mmCIF file of C-alpha atoms in Angstrom:
data_model
loop_
_atom_site.group_PDB
_atom_site.id
_atom_site.type_symbol
_atom_site.label_atom_id
_atom_site.label_comp_id
_atom_site.label_asym_id
_atom_site.label_seq_id
_atom_site.Cartn_x
_atom_site.Cartn_y
_atom_site.Cartn_z
ATOM 1 C CA MET X 260 0.000 0.000 0.000
ATOM 2 C CA ARG X 261 2.845 2.398 0.789
ATOM 3 C CA LEU X 262 4.394 1.714 -2.643
ATOM 4 C CA LEU X 263 1.050 2.312 -4.361
ATOM 5 C CA PHE X 264 0.554 5.591 -2.440
ATOM 6 C CA TRP X 265 3.909 7.038 -3.457
ATOM 7 C CA THR X 266 3.411 5.886 -7.048
ATOM 8 C CA ALA X 267 0.161 7.854 -7.193
ATOM 9 C CA ILE X 268 1.773 10.951 -5.640
ATOM 10 C CA THR X 269 4.651 10.827 -8.147
ATOM 11 C CA SER X 270 2.223 10.642 -11.072
ATOM 12 C CA LEU X 271 0.120 13.545 -9.809
ATOM 13 C CA LEU X 272 3.196 15.747 -9.580
ATOM 14 C CA LEU X 273 3.693 15.313 -13.327
ATOM 15 C CA VAL X 274 0.270 16.776 -14.126
ATOM 16 C CA SER X 275 -0.177 20.222 -15.682
ATOM 17 C CA CYS X 276 -3.404 22.171 -16.146
ATOM 18 C CA ASP X 277 -3.364 23.331 -19.770
ATOM 19 C CA THR X 278 -6.542 23.255 -21.844
ATOM 20 C CA ALA X 279 -7.531 20.198 -23.843
ATOM 21 C CA ARG X 280 -5.819 19.535 -27.171
ATOM 22 C CA PHE X 281 -6.596 17.539 -30.291
ATOM 23 C CA ILE X 282 -4.803 14.326 -29.260
ATOM 24 C CA GLN X 283 -7.225 11.371 -29.413
ATOM 25 C CA HIS X 284 -5.696 8.613 -27.307
ATOM 26 C CA THR X 285 -6.577 4.939 -26.789
ATOM 27 C CA PRO X 286 -5.045 3.262 -23.701
ATOM 28 C CA THR X 287 -3.122 0.028 -24.154
ATOM 29 C CA LEU X 288 -4.361 -3.025 -22.253
ATOM 30 C CA ALA X 289 -2.278 -3.865 -19.186
ATOM 31 C CA ASN X 290 0.289 -6.642 -19.530
ATOM 32 C CA THR X 291 0.591 -8.819 -16.395
ATOM 33 C CA GLY X 292 2.341 -12.183 -16.630
ATOM 34 C CA GLN X 293 0.755 -13.662 -13.482
ATOM 35 C CA HIS X 294 3.879 -15.723 -12.848
ATOM 36 C CA THR X 295 4.402 -17.983 -9.833
ATOM 37 C CA GLY X 296 8.072 -18.855 -10.370
ATOM 38 C CA ALA X 297 11.032 -18.844 -12.763
ATOM 39 C CA ASP X 298 11.223 -20.013 -16.416
ATOM 40 C CA GLN X 299 7.562 -19.380 -17.205
ATOM 41 C CA LEU X 300 6.652 -18.057 -20.660
ATOM 42 C CA HIS X 301 3.143 -16.628 -20.932
ATOM 43 C CA GLY X 302 1.399 -14.915 -23.833
ATOM 44 C CA LYS X 303 -1.934 -13.419 -24.869
ATOM 45 C CA LEU X 304 -3.633 -12.622 -28.159
ATOM 46 C CA LEU X 305 -6.512 -10.196 -27.636
ATOM 47 C CA TYR X 306 -9.158 -8.479 -29.712
ATOM 48 C CA SER X 307 -9.788 -5.061 -28.198
ATOM 49 C CA SER X 308 -12.672 -2.636 -28.414
ATOM 50 C CA GLY X 309 -13.035 0.701 -26.667
ATOM 51 C CA GLY X 310 -14.632 4.107 -26.787
ATOM 52 C CA SER X 311 -15.633 7.236 -24.925
ATOM 53 C CA SER X 312 -18.039 7.441 -22.015
ATOM 54 C CA VAL X 313 -18.252 11.239 -22.311
ATOM 55 C CA ASN X 314 -18.817 11.754 -26.036
ATOM 56 C CA SER X 315 -21.848 13.948 -26.765
ATOM 57 C CA GLU X 316 -23.213 16.460 -29.262
ATOM 58 C CA ASP X 317 -21.873 19.286 -27.085
ATOM 59 C CA LEU X 318 -18.330 18.073 -27.757
ATOM 60 C CA ASN X 319 -18.729 17.574 -31.519
ATOM 61 C CA SER X 320 -19.594 19.493 -34.649
ATOM 62 C CA THR X 321 -21.958 16.687 -35.746
ATOM 63 C CA ASP X 322 -25.326 15.393 -34.577
ATOM 64 C CA ASN X 323 -25.530 11.981 -32.896
ATOM 65 C CA PRO X 324 -21.752 11.415 -32.808
ATOM 66 C CA TYR X 325 -20.357 7.905 -32.692
ATOM 67 C CA GLN X 326 -16.943 6.321 -32.261
ATOM 68 C CA LEU X 327 -15.891 2.789 -33.198
ATOM 69 C CA VAL X 328 -12.561 1.631 -31.772
ATOM 70 C CA GLN X 329 -11.212 -1.818 -32.637
ATOM 71 C CA GLY X 330 -7.797 -3.367 -32.430
ATOM 72 C CA LEU X 331 -5.469 -6.235 -31.674
ATOM 73 C CA GLN X 332 -2.986 -6.589 -28.842
ATOM 74 C CA VAL X 333 -0.241 -9.190 -28.449
ATOM 75 C CA GLN X 334 1.350 -9.644 -25.009
ATOM 76 C CA GLY X 335 4.220 -11.747 -23.738
ATOM 77 C CA SER X 336 5.979 -12.226 -20.398
ATOM 78 C CA TYR X 337 8.916 -14.403 -19.382
ATOM 79 C CA SER X 338 10.034 -14.906 -15.760
ATOM 80 C CA PHE X 339 13.814 -15.094 -16.108
ATOM 81 C CA ARG X 340 14.250 -15.302 -12.323
ATOM 82 C CA LYS X 341 12.184 -16.556 -9.417
ATOM 83 C CA LYS X 342 10.700 -13.104 -8.765
ATOM 84 C CA MET X 343 11.437 -11.146 -11.956
ATOM 85 C CA ALA X 344 9.967 -11.139 -15.448
ATOM 86 C CA PHE X 345 10.451 -9.364 -18.765
ATOM 87 C CA GLN X 346 7.302 -7.992 -20.435
ATOM 88 C CA LEU X 347 6.653 -7.089 -24.067
ATOM 89 C CA SER X 348 3.451 -6.059 -25.831
ATOM 90 C CA HIS X 349 2.210 -4.425 -29.027
ATOM 91 C CA MET X 350 -1.119 -2.716 -29.671
ATOM 92 C CA TYR X 351 -2.667 -1.926 -33.037
ATOM 93 C CA SER X 352 -5.837 0.146 -32.815
ATOM 94 C CA SER X 353 -8.030 1.655 -35.521
ATOM 95 C CA GLU X 354 -10.858 4.100 -34.992
ATOM 96 C CA LYS X 355 -13.459 5.782 -37.116
ATOM 97 C CA GLY X 356 -16.114 8.225 -36.083
ATOM 98 C CA GLY X 357 -18.631 10.745 -37.290
ATOM 99 C CA SER X 358 -22.403 10.992 -37.089
ATOM 100 C CA ASP X 359 -25.144 8.387 -36.869
ATOM 101 C CA ILE X 360 -28.522 9.692 -38.044
ATOM 102 C CA ARG X 361 -31.388 7.183 -38.196
ATOM 103 C CA GLY X 362 -28.902 4.318 -38.491
ATOM 104 C CA GLN X 363 -26.982 5.932 -41.362
ATOM 105 C CA LYS X 364 -23.349 6.331 -40.292
ATOM 106 C CA THR X 365 -21.219 9.035 -41.902
ATOM 107 C CA VAL X 366 -17.464 8.656 -41.391
ATOM 108 C CA ILE X 367 -15.681 11.944 -40.745
ATOM 109 C CA TYR X 368 -12.331 10.854 -39.323
ATOM 110 C CA ARG X 369 -10.107 7.785 -38.994
ATOM 111 C CA TYR X 370 -7.290 7.024 -36.574
ATOM 112 C CA LYS X 371 -4.591 4.363 -36.571
ATOM 113 C CA ARG X 372 -2.361 3.713 -33.557
ATOM 114 C CA ASN X 373 0.636 1.425 -33.093
ATOM 115 C CA VAL X 374 2.358 1.253 -29.696
ATOM 116 C CA THR X 375 5.002 -1.192 -28.423
ATOM 117 C CA GLU X 376 5.793 -1.458 -24.701
ATOM 118 C CA ALA X 377 8.602 -3.253 -22.884
ATOM 119 C CA GLY X 378 9.344 -3.505 -19.186
ATOM 120 C CA ILE X 379 10.495 -5.458 -16.143
ATOM 121 C CA SER X 380 8.260 -6.712 -13.340
ATOM 122 C CA PHE X 381 8.978 -7.821 -9.774
ATOM 123 C CA PHE X 382 6.490 -10.221 -8.183
ATOM 124 C CA GLU X 383 6.236 -11.939 -4.798
ATOM 125 C CA ALA X 384 3.742 -14.237 -3.065
ATOM 126 C CA ILE X 385 1.967 -12.827 -0.027
ATOM 127 C CA ASP X 386 0.284 -16.027 1.182
ATOM 128 C CA ALA X 387 1.671 -19.350 2.379
ATOM 129 C CA GLN X 388 0.070 -21.312 -0.482
ATOM 130 C CA GLN X 389 1.654 -18.951 -3.053
ATOM 131 C CA HIS X 390 -1.590 -18.264 -4.887
ATOM 132 C CA LEU X 391 -1.785 -14.514 -4.163
ATOM 133 C CA PHE X 392 0.917 -12.171 -5.461
ATOM 134 C CA VAL X 393 1.844 -8.509 -5.577
ATOM 135 C CA GLU X 394 3.636 -7.169 -8.637
ATOM 136 C CA MET X 395 5.367 -3.925 -9.531
ATOM 137 C CA ALA X 396 6.151 -3.410 -13.201
ATOM 138 C CA GLY X 397 7.828 -0.517 -14.974
ATOM 139 C CA GLY X 398 8.985 0.220 -18.474
ATOM 140 C CA PHE X 399 8.624 2.352 -21.562
ATOM 141 C CA GLY X 400 6.600 2.465 -24.753
ATOM 142 C CA LEU X 401 6.937 3.990 -28.184
ATOM 143 C CA GLY X 402 4.820 4.178 -31.299
ATOM 144 C CA LYS X 403 2.994 6.331 -33.793
ATOM 145 C CA TYR X 404 -0.520 7.761 -34.124
ATOM 146 C CA THR X 405 -1.984 8.892 -37.459
ATOM 147 C CA SER X 406 -5.337 10.579 -38.059
ATOM 148 C CA THR X 407 -7.188 11.560 -41.197
ATOM 149 C CA GLU X 408 -10.238 13.764 -41.647
ATOM 150 C CA ILE X 409 -12.297 12.916 -44.739
ATOM 151 C CA PRO X 410 -12.464 15.702 -47.370
ATOM 152 C CA SER X 411 -15.574 17.870 -46.991
ATOM 153 C CA THR X 412 -16.803 21.431 -47.496
ATOM 154 C CA LEU X 413 -15.439 22.200 -44.031
ATOM 155 C CA ALA X 414 -12.090 20.569 -44.794
ATOM 156 C CA PRO X 415 -11.431 20.722 -48.567
ATOM 157 C CA GLY X 416 -8.903 18.104 -49.585
ATOM 158 C CA GLY X 417 -9.017 16.496 -46.163
ATOM 159 C CA ARG X 418 -6.767 16.962 -43.156
ATOM 160 C CA TYR X 419 -4.171 14.910 -41.279
ATOM 161 C CA TYR X 420 -2.703 15.015 -37.785
ATOM 162 C CA ASP X 421 0.217 12.651 -37.068
ATOM 163 C CA HIS X 422 2.694 12.270 -34.216
ATOM 164 C CA ASN X 423 5.029 9.891 -32.408
ATOM 165 C CA VAL X 424 4.405 8.549 -28.892
ATOM 166 C CA PHE X 425 6.902 7.868 -26.110
ATOM 167 C CA LYS X 426 5.999 6.945 -22.530
ATOM 168 C CA PHE X 427 7.312 5.729 -19.190
ATOM 169 C CA TYR X 428 4.999 3.744 -16.936
ATOM 170 C CA LEU X 429 4.692 2.210 -13.467
ATOM 171 C CA GLN X 430 2.178 -0.589 -12.925
ATOM 172 C CA PRO X 431 1.455 -1.898 -9.404
ATOM 173 C CA SER X 432 -0.996 -4.805 -9.289
ATOM 174 C CA LEU X 433 -2.355 -7.666 -7.223
ATOM 175 C CA TYR X 434 -3.080 -11.051 -8.781
ATOM 176 C CA ALA X 435 -4.208 -14.557 -7.914
ATOM 177 C CA ALA X 436 -2.925 -17.533 -9.872
ATOM 178 C CA SER X 437 -3.745 -21.254 -9.762
ATOM 179 C CA LYS X 438 -3.614 -24.139 -12.205
ATOM 180 C CA ASN X 439 -6.883 -23.291 -13.952
ATOM 181 C CA LEU X 440 -7.795 -19.743 -12.882
ATOM 182 C CA GLY X 441 -6.181 -16.335 -12.729
ATOM 183 C CA PHE X 442 -7.343 -12.848 -11.776
ATOM 184 C CA ALA X 443 -5.560 -9.495 -11.571
ATOM 185 C CA LEU X 444 -6.354 -5.884 -10.808
ATOM 186 C CA GLY X 445 -4.170 -2.822 -10.552
ATOM 187 C CA PHE X 446 -3.226 0.632 -11.773
ATOM 188 C CA LYS X 447 -0.992 1.877 -14.565
ATOM 189 C CA PHE X 448 0.527 5.367 -14.282
ATOM 190 C CA SER X 449 2.086 6.695 -17.499
ATOM 191 C CA SER X 450 4.043 9.813 -18.359
ATOM 192 C CA VAL X 451 3.203 10.228 -22.055
ATOM 193 C CA ASN X 452 5.004 12.416 -24.586
ATOM 194 C CA PHE X 453 3.702 13.159 -28.089
ATOM 195 C CA GLY X 454 6.431 14.411 -30.412
ATOM 196 C CA ASN X 455 7.093 15.281 -34.060
ATOM 197 C CA ILE X 456 3.527 16.541 -34.434
ATOM 198 C CA SER X 457 2.681 17.300 -38.060
ATOM 199 C CA THR X 458 -0.621 18.537 -39.477
ATOM 200 C CA ASN X 459 -2.125 20.523 -42.326
ATOM 201 C CA TYR X 460 -4.940 22.084 -40.289
ATOM 202 C CA THR X 461 -5.086 25.854 -40.820
ATOM 203 C CA ALA X 462 -4.404 28.391 -38.085
ATOM 204 C CA ASP X 463 -8.135 29.107 -37.680
ATOM 205 C CA GLU X 464 -8.951 25.379 -37.500
ATOM 206 C CA ARG X 465 -6.293 24.903 -34.848
ATOM 207 C CA THR X 466 -7.886 27.636 -32.756
ATOM 208 C CA ASP X 467 -11.443 26.343 -33.188
ATOM 209 C CA ARG X 468 -10.505 22.729 -32.395
ATOM 210 C CA TYR X 469 -7.955 23.370 -29.647
ATOM 211 C CA ILE X 470 -5.206 21.815 -31.759
ATOM 212 C CA THR X 471 -1.781 22.341 -30.272
ATOM 213 C CA THR X 472 0.504 24.616 -32.255
ATOM 214 C CA GLY X 473 3.621 23.179 -30.661
ATOM 215 C CA ALA X 474 5.832 20.367 -31.906
ATOM 216 C CA SER X 475 5.248 18.239 -28.800
ATOM 217 C CA LEU X 476 2.824 17.650 -25.950
ATOM 218 C CA HIS X 477 3.062 15.943 -22.551
ATOM 219 C CA THR X 478 0.472 14.518 -20.183
ATOM 220 C CA THR X 479 0.005 11.908 -17.458
ATOM 221 C CA THR X 480 -2.552 9.099 -17.514
ATOM 222 C CA MET X 481 -3.866 6.810 -14.802
ATOM 223 C CA ASP X 482 -5.483 3.509 -15.805
ATOM 224 C CA PHE X 483 -7.395 1.081 -13.611
ATOM 225 C CA PHE X 484 -7.633 -2.481 -14.919
ATOM 226 C CA MET X 485 -8.973 -5.886 -14.001
ATOM 227 C CA LYS X 486 -8.532 -9.111 -15.939
ATOM 228 C CA GLY X 487 -9.272 -12.802 -15.636
ATOM 229 C CA ASN X 488 -8.002 -16.067 -17.128
ATOM 230 C CA VAL X 489 -9.625 -19.498 -17.331
ATOM 231 C CA TYR X 490 -7.392 -22.350 -18.495
ATOM 232 C CA LEU X 491 -8.706 -25.573 -19.977
ATOM 233 C CA THR X 492 -8.357 -28.702 -17.832
ATOM 234 C CA SER X 493 -7.565 -30.903 -20.829
ATOM 235 C CA LEU X 494 -5.180 -28.309 -22.332
ATOM 236 C CA PRO X 495 -3.606 -26.489 -19.366
ATOM 237 C CA TRP X 496 -1.393 -24.412 -21.662
ATOM 238 C CA LEU X 497 -4.411 -22.809 -23.363
ATOM 239 C CA GLY X 498 -7.013 -20.506 -21.843
ATOM 240 C CA LEU X 499 -9.453 -17.644 -22.307
ATOM 241 C CA ASN X 500 -8.686 -14.093 -21.201
ATOM 242 C CA ALA X 501 -10.880 -11.033 -20.635
ATOM 243 C CA GLU X 502 -9.851 -7.562 -19.495
ATOM 244 C CA PHE X 503 -11.469 -4.212 -18.767
ATOM 245 C CA LEU X 504 -9.500 -0.967 -18.448
ATOM 246 C CA TRP X 505 -10.637 2.548 -17.566
ATOM 247 C CA SER X 506 -8.323 5.490 -18.244
ATOM 248 C CA SER X 507 -8.114 9.064 -16.979
ATOM 249 C CA ASP X 508 -6.112 11.890 -18.572
ATOM 250 C CA LEU X 509 -4.754 13.668 -15.487
ATOM 251 C CA GLY X 510 -3.151 16.402 -17.580
ATOM 252 C CA LYS X 511 -6.367 17.230 -19.510
ATOM 253 C CA LYS X 512 -4.499 17.306 -22.817
ATOM 254 C CA PHE X 513 -6.597 14.890 -24.885
ATOM 255 C CA ASN X 514 -9.606 15.443 -27.082
ATOM 256 C CA LEU X 515 -12.555 16.312 -24.808
ATOM 257 C CA ALA X 516 -14.384 13.202 -26.090
ATOM 258 C CA GLN X 517 -11.374 11.033 -25.230
ATOM 259 C CA ASN X 518 -11.415 7.254 -25.392
ATOM 260 C CA ASP X 519 -11.446 6.488 -21.689
ATOM 261 C CA TRP X 520 -12.149 2.747 -21.691
ATOM 262 C CA ASN X 521 -10.829 -0.321 -23.465
ATOM 263 C CA THR X 522 -11.702 -4.009 -23.289
ATOM 264 C CA GLY X 523 -9.936 -7.108 -24.509
ATOM 265 C CA ILE X 524 -10.988 -10.694 -25.050
ATOM 266 C CA GLY X 525 -8.972 -13.543 -26.492
ATOM 267 C CA LEU X 526 -6.616 -16.415 -25.805
ATOM 268 C CA SER X 527 -4.031 -16.987 -23.071
ATOM 269 C CA PHE X 528 -1.010 -19.254 -23.499
ATOM 270 C CA ARG X 529 1.329 -20.860 -20.958
ATOM 271 C CA PHE X 530 4.070 -22.146 -23.242
ATOM 272 C CA ASP X 531 6.091 -23.568 -20.359
ATOM 273 C CA TYR X 532 3.321 -26.148 -19.896
ATOM 274 C CA LEU X 533 4.063 -27.450 -23.411
ATOM 275 C CA SER X 534 7.708 -28.053 -22.512
ATOM 276 C CA LYS X 535 6.655 -29.836 -19.315
ATOM 277 C CA LYS X 536 4.337 -32.084 -21.322
ATOM 278 C CA LYS X 537 7.141 -33.099 -23.689
ATOM 279 C CA LYS X 538 9.312 -34.082 -20.729
#
């Protein structure tokens, strides 16, 4: 609890209070290996879908706005020591949005996001049976966001808004792990930098849409996540995984209708069980 408290305080100190900008962000799903010992190789392949809980007509120039966020995330974790693991993940996310009038959807913009994260985690059992663990993970991420606005009378020829992403993160969590079941919940605090921003929006459009005129932008995010695994009795190396994540932009730098939630569902793999079976 003391470690979690100071992690939260550190993240809050990174927050600034500038007005919202154009950045439309989608949080990456949390990567937790849920290891119980050394030489364990775990992986996940997840379909993700997210959106905004605050999107409304007041925050858009269109009636009945909608957002559709879909993606794919691949996660891996290897415990190279009894209490340490290396984590690696990649997220691809696509988004389109616009207006939905009487079931007729009109696409106005499209986003594509690619982010890779790598880190180290420290985990330790807190019960005698070694089923309940605490974990502290930390690392960095990098990637690229691209956005396109469809050509219209308001934006002749279309518009684009592209930038790179670089982040540092801390991820404290608590998880339970057994032969057939797993559950985890925790927080992810990220210091996120958006650099090499390039766009062809005009000066007036930048003012109207709160688009940053600088070459970079920084904010801090706090994500809360919970996830569960169910492994098959007949195939203990294969399981099902589901995750929910809620995100908050502490720096208030994102699009006002930010994507503040993300879910994932897919397959879990314990590859070390395959090697045990061969032996």
